[in-house]
Structure formats: structure tokens, C-alpha cells
């Protein structure tokens, strides 16, 4: 009985000091980054295949696009590694600061080094949040392009919903800057476009970009949660701490 009571007391102390906001944010961060990086990588590969197969027969037309896609894929590898490491560090920092805040009115005295480390994490997380806002906005661009293409295909499949002729309904990759204006054919129209939209490659790539967008949104929410929790804990340590030691 005494051993069980001691175990329960230990678990209770762990739960009291657990940074629940940081735990949720860490899980959301890992999920969002994995979804964004994994789906984004495959969606870029699918886009490369679609461009090569349907929109241009000349390699020089999409050579630059392929280089950009490969560069983004390498960036994705680095992004995944960085965020998994940084998420773990933020979780550890959350345990430290939350434990300090829980004991702020007791004998606990935080160190200057601890306060400086917390402030550093707050600043880095704020900067990452701003940068990730741009990533989140950019991840919406391919979703917009594919959605427009899919909408055009729906108009072709159901001509009664539009007054335009089927042959004039096109998806032009050049219009979005994906291909140069001198690329040939650069666009696909009418029934040919509808056949592309029905392929598994197009459907999969479209849904992968949507999933990557959702992952970017989840990561943004996690960063905002980290930033709010870290800022609050740091403010309590700085303004309400009753002592400092080295």
C-alpha cells in the first residue's frame, strides 16, 4: 500500500508539472510537419510527371521547373529534420518553465541562464512563426492552381453549366508561371483536359497538395501554441519570480 501510494504521489507530481500546452503543440507539430513534408514531396513529384507528360514535350521548357522542384524537395528534408529536433527542444523547455511556474511561490529560484534560454526560445519561435506564415501562404498556391484546373474539368464534363464552348476551356500552365510563355503546347483544352483530370496521377497529386496545406496549417497552429505558452511562462518567471541565482 505504501509503495502504491508513493507511486500515485509521484504520478500526481509529474502531472502537475506537465506542460500540457507544449505536449499538444509538440504532437500537432510532428503531425503537421510529417504531413506537409511527406505529402508535399510526393505532390511535387506528381506535378513533375504531369508537366512532362501533358504540358510540354521539350525538356528545356521545364528544365528550370524540375530544378526548382528538386531544390524544394531537399529543403523539405531539412525542414522535417529541423522541426522534429526543435519540437523536442521546445517540449523539454516547456517542462522546465512549467515546473518553474508551478513552484514560483515556493522555494524555487530560477537561474539567469534559465531565463535567458526561455527568452531565446520565445524569440526563435516567434521568428519561425512569421516564416511559417509565408510557407503556409505559399502552400495554398498549388491547391489554388489544381482547384482551378479541376473546376475547369467539371465545366467540360457538364457543359450545361457554362456558356463557353468545350474547346475553349483550357488549363494553361504558362499562365501560372509554371512554364515559360514559349513552351509548347503549354496548355491542354477540352476533352484532353478532362481525360487528364480523370487520371489517378492528377487526382492523387491534387489531394496530396491539399494534405500538405492541412499539414502546414497544423504546424502553424502548433507554433502559435508554443509561442503563447513559452511567452506566458517566461513572463511569469521574469515578473513574478522571487529570486535569481547563478
PDB file of N, CA, C and O in Angstrom, residues 3 6 13 19 23 25 46 53 91-92 103 107 110 121 127 129 133 140 148 155 173 188 191 196 216 240 243-244 246:
ATOM      1  N   UNK A   3       3.924   1.593  -1.086  1.00  0.00           N
ATOM      2  CA  UNK A   3       4.589   1.721  -2.387  1.00  0.00           C
ATOM      3  C   UNK A   3       3.611   2.264  -3.429  1.00  0.00           C
ATOM      4  O   UNK A   3       3.973   3.110  -4.257  1.00  0.00           O
ATOM      5  N   UNK A   6       3.055   5.929  -2.785  1.00  0.00           N
ATOM      6  CA  UNK A   6       4.194   6.709  -3.264  1.00  0.00           C
ATOM      7  C   UNK A   6       4.207   6.838  -4.768  1.00  0.00           C
ATOM      8  O   UNK A   6       4.538   7.903  -5.317  1.00  0.00           O
ATOM      9  N   UNK A  13       2.608  14.366  -9.027  1.00  0.00           N
ATOM     10  CA  UNK A  13       3.567  15.462  -9.164  1.00  0.00           C
ATOM     11  C   UNK A  13       3.985  15.648 -10.627  1.00  0.00           C
ATOM     12  O   UNK A  13       4.151  16.775 -11.098  1.00  0.00           O
ATOM     13  N   UNK A  19       3.704  20.128 -18.974  1.00  0.00           N
ATOM     14  CA  UNK A  19       3.282  21.264 -19.809  1.00  0.00           C
ATOM     15  C   UNK A  19       2.284  20.795 -20.865  1.00  0.00           C
ATOM     16  O   UNK A  19       2.651  20.457 -21.994  1.00  0.00           O
ATOM     17  N   UNK A  23       2.807  19.779 -24.782  1.00  0.00           N
ATOM     18  CA  UNK A  23       2.598  18.410 -25.244  1.00  0.00           C
ATOM     19  C   UNK A  23       1.677  18.373 -26.453  1.00  0.00           C
ATOM     20  O   UNK A  23       1.952  17.686 -27.449  1.00  0.00           O
ATOM     21  N   UNK A  25       1.043  20.913 -28.467  1.00  0.00           N
ATOM     22  CA  UNK A  25       1.722  21.601 -29.565  1.00  0.00           C
ATOM     23  C   UNK A  25       2.783  20.718 -30.221  1.00  0.00           C
ATOM     24  O   UNK A  25       2.944  20.728 -31.447  1.00  0.00           O
ATOM     25  N   UNK A  46       4.620  14.275 -58.409  1.00  0.00           N
ATOM     26  CA  UNK A  46       3.475  14.094 -59.293  1.00  0.00           C
ATOM     27  C   UNK A  46       3.307  15.238 -60.271  1.00  0.00           C
ATOM     28  O   UNK A  46       2.971  15.033 -61.450  1.00  0.00           O
ATOM     29  N   UNK A  53       4.434  14.901 -69.075  1.00  0.00           N
ATOM     30  CA  UNK A  53       3.591  14.028 -69.901  1.00  0.00           C
ATOM     31  C   UNK A  53       2.609  14.813 -70.766  1.00  0.00           C
ATOM     32  O   UNK A  53       2.400  14.467 -71.943  1.00  0.00           O
ATOM     33  N   UNK A  91       9.617  21.103 -26.239  1.00  0.00           N
ATOM     34  CA  UNK A  91       8.922  20.303 -25.235  1.00  0.00           C
ATOM     35  C   UNK A  91       9.744  20.230 -23.948  1.00  0.00           C
ATOM     36  O   UNK A  91       9.201  20.375 -22.840  1.00  0.00           O
ATOM     37  N   UNK A  92      11.050  20.015 -24.087  1.00  0.00           N
ATOM     38  CA  UNK A  92      11.920  19.983 -22.909  1.00  0.00           C
ATOM     39  C   UNK A  92      11.908  21.330 -22.191  1.00  0.00           C
ATOM     40  O   UNK A  92      11.850  21.401 -20.957  1.00  0.00           O
ATOM     41  N   UNK A 103       6.086  26.243  -9.229  1.00  0.00           N
ATOM     42  CA  UNK A 103       6.715  26.410  -7.920  1.00  0.00           C
ATOM     43  C   UNK A 103       7.140  27.849  -7.655  1.00  0.00           C
ATOM     44  O   UNK A 103       7.936  28.109  -6.769  1.00  0.00           O
ATOM     45  N   UNK A 107       9.956  27.625  -2.781  1.00  0.00           N
ATOM     46  CA  UNK A 107      11.374  27.875  -2.598  1.00  0.00           C
ATOM     47  C   UNK A 107      12.139  27.893  -3.902  1.00  0.00           C
ATOM     48  O   UNK A 107      13.350  28.066  -3.909  1.00  0.00           O
ATOM     49  N   UNK A 110      14.627  30.464 -10.039  1.00  0.00           N
ATOM     50  CA  UNK A 110      15.136  30.199 -11.377  1.00  0.00           C
ATOM     51  C   UNK A 110      16.491  30.873 -11.570  1.00  0.00           C
ATOM     52  O   UNK A 110      16.846  31.801 -10.844  1.00  0.00           O
ATOM     53  N   UNK A 121      14.213  30.945 -26.744  1.00  0.00           N
ATOM     54  CA  UNK A 121      13.217  30.096 -27.398  1.00  0.00           C
ATOM     55  C   UNK A 121      11.999  30.904 -27.826  1.00  0.00           C
ATOM     56  O   UNK A 121      11.415  30.652 -28.887  1.00  0.00           O
ATOM     57  N   UNK A 127      10.103  34.114 -34.610  1.00  0.00           N
ATOM     58  CA  UNK A 127      10.643  34.251 -35.961  1.00  0.00           C
ATOM     59  C   UNK A 127      10.193  33.093 -36.857  1.00  0.00           C
ATOM     60  O   UNK A 127       9.822  33.299 -38.025  1.00  0.00           O
ATOM     61  N   UNK A 129       7.477  31.374 -36.566  1.00  0.00           N
ATOM     62  CA  UNK A 129       6.054  31.537 -36.849  1.00  0.00           C
ATOM     63  C   UNK A 129       5.842  32.490 -38.013  1.00  0.00           C
ATOM     64  O   UNK A 129       5.003  32.249 -38.900  1.00  0.00           O
ATOM     65  N   UNK A 133       4.309  31.409 -41.633  1.00  0.00           N
ATOM     66  CA  UNK A 133       3.141  32.069 -42.233  1.00  0.00           C
ATOM     67  C   UNK A 133       3.319  32.193 -43.744  1.00  0.00           C
ATOM     68  O   UNK A 133       2.370  31.976 -44.515  1.00  0.00           O
ATOM     69  N   UNK A 140      -0.710  27.262 -50.278  1.00  0.00           N
ATOM     70  CA  UNK A 140      -2.066  27.405 -50.827  1.00  0.00           C
ATOM     71  C   UNK A 140      -2.049  27.616 -52.339  1.00  0.00           C
ATOM     72  O   UNK A 140      -3.060  27.379 -53.005  1.00  0.00           O
ATOM     73  N   UNK A 148      -8.506  25.219 -59.633  1.00  0.00           N
ATOM     74  CA  UNK A 148      -8.979  25.877 -60.855  1.00  0.00           C
ATOM     75  C   UNK A 148      -9.034  24.897 -62.017  1.00  0.00           C
ATOM     76  O   UNK A 148      -9.984  24.900 -62.819  1.00  0.00           O
ATOM     77  N   UNK A 155     -16.580  21.870 -65.634  1.00  0.00           N
ATOM     78  CA  UNK A 155     -17.332  22.611 -66.644  1.00  0.00           C
ATOM     79  C   UNK A 155     -17.352  21.865 -67.976  1.00  0.00           C
ATOM     80  O   UNK A 155     -18.352  21.880 -68.704  1.00  0.00           O
ATOM     81  N   UNK A 173      -0.590  26.081 -68.116  1.00  0.00           N
ATOM     82  CA  UNK A 173       0.476  26.101 -67.105  1.00  0.00           C
ATOM     83  C   UNK A 173       1.327  27.350 -67.205  1.00  0.00           C
ATOM     84  O   UNK A 173       1.927  27.792 -66.224  1.00  0.00           O
ATOM     85  N   UNK A 188      -3.624  22.612 -72.128  1.00  0.00           N
ATOM     86  CA  UNK A 188      -4.450  21.487 -72.583  1.00  0.00           C
ATOM     87  C   UNK A 188      -5.901  21.927 -72.489  1.00  0.00           C
ATOM     88  O   UNK A 188      -6.301  22.554 -71.494  1.00  0.00           O
ATOM     89  N   UNK A 191     -11.697  18.056 -74.208  1.00  0.00           N
ATOM     90  CA  UNK A 191     -11.768  16.658 -73.773  1.00  0.00           C
ATOM     91  C   UNK A 191     -10.411  16.118 -73.342  1.00  0.00           C
ATOM     92  O   UNK A 191     -10.339  15.217 -72.492  1.00  0.00           O
ATOM     93  N   UNK A 196      -7.201  14.161 -68.554  1.00  0.00           N
ATOM     94  CA  UNK A 196      -6.121  14.322 -67.572  1.00  0.00           C
ATOM     95  C   UNK A 196      -6.681  14.356 -66.159  1.00  0.00           C
ATOM     96  O   UNK A 196      -6.143  13.724 -65.238  1.00  0.00           O
ATOM     97  N   UNK A 216       0.621  22.172 -43.214  1.00  0.00           N
ATOM     98  CA  UNK A 216       1.193  23.495 -42.964  1.00  0.00           C
ATOM     99  C   UNK A 216       0.348  24.269 -41.959  1.00  0.00           C
ATOM    100  O   UNK A 216       0.885  24.963 -41.081  1.00  0.00           O
ATOM    101  N   UNK A 240       7.257  37.569 -11.853  1.00  0.00           N
ATOM    102  CA  UNK A 240       6.752  37.108 -10.565  1.00  0.00           C
ATOM    103  C   UNK A 240       7.771  36.266  -9.790  1.00  0.00           C
ATOM    104  O   UNK A 240       7.530  35.850  -8.669  1.00  0.00           O
ATOM    105  N   UNK A 243      13.335  35.422  -6.895  1.00  0.00           N
ATOM    106  CA  UNK A 243      14.775  35.398  -6.676  1.00  0.00           C
ATOM    107  C   UNK A 243      15.503  34.849  -7.879  1.00  0.00           C
ATOM    108  O   UNK A 243      14.907  34.181  -8.710  1.00  0.00           O
ATOM    109  N   UNK A 244      16.754  35.115  -7.938  1.00  0.00           N
ATOM    110  CA  UNK A 244      17.566  34.608  -9.064  1.00  0.00           C
ATOM    111  C   UNK A 244      18.896  34.145  -8.517  1.00  0.00           C
ATOM    112  O   UNK A 244      19.476  34.759  -7.645  1.00  0.00           O
ATOM    113  N   UNK A 246      22.709  32.009  -9.839  1.00  0.00           N
ATOM    114  CA  UNK A 246      23.523  31.571 -10.963  1.00  0.00           C
ATOM    115  C   UNK A 246      23.710  30.046 -10.897  1.00  0.00           C
ATOM    116  O   UNK A 246      23.811  29.491  -9.827  1.00  0.00           O
TER     117      UNK A 246
END
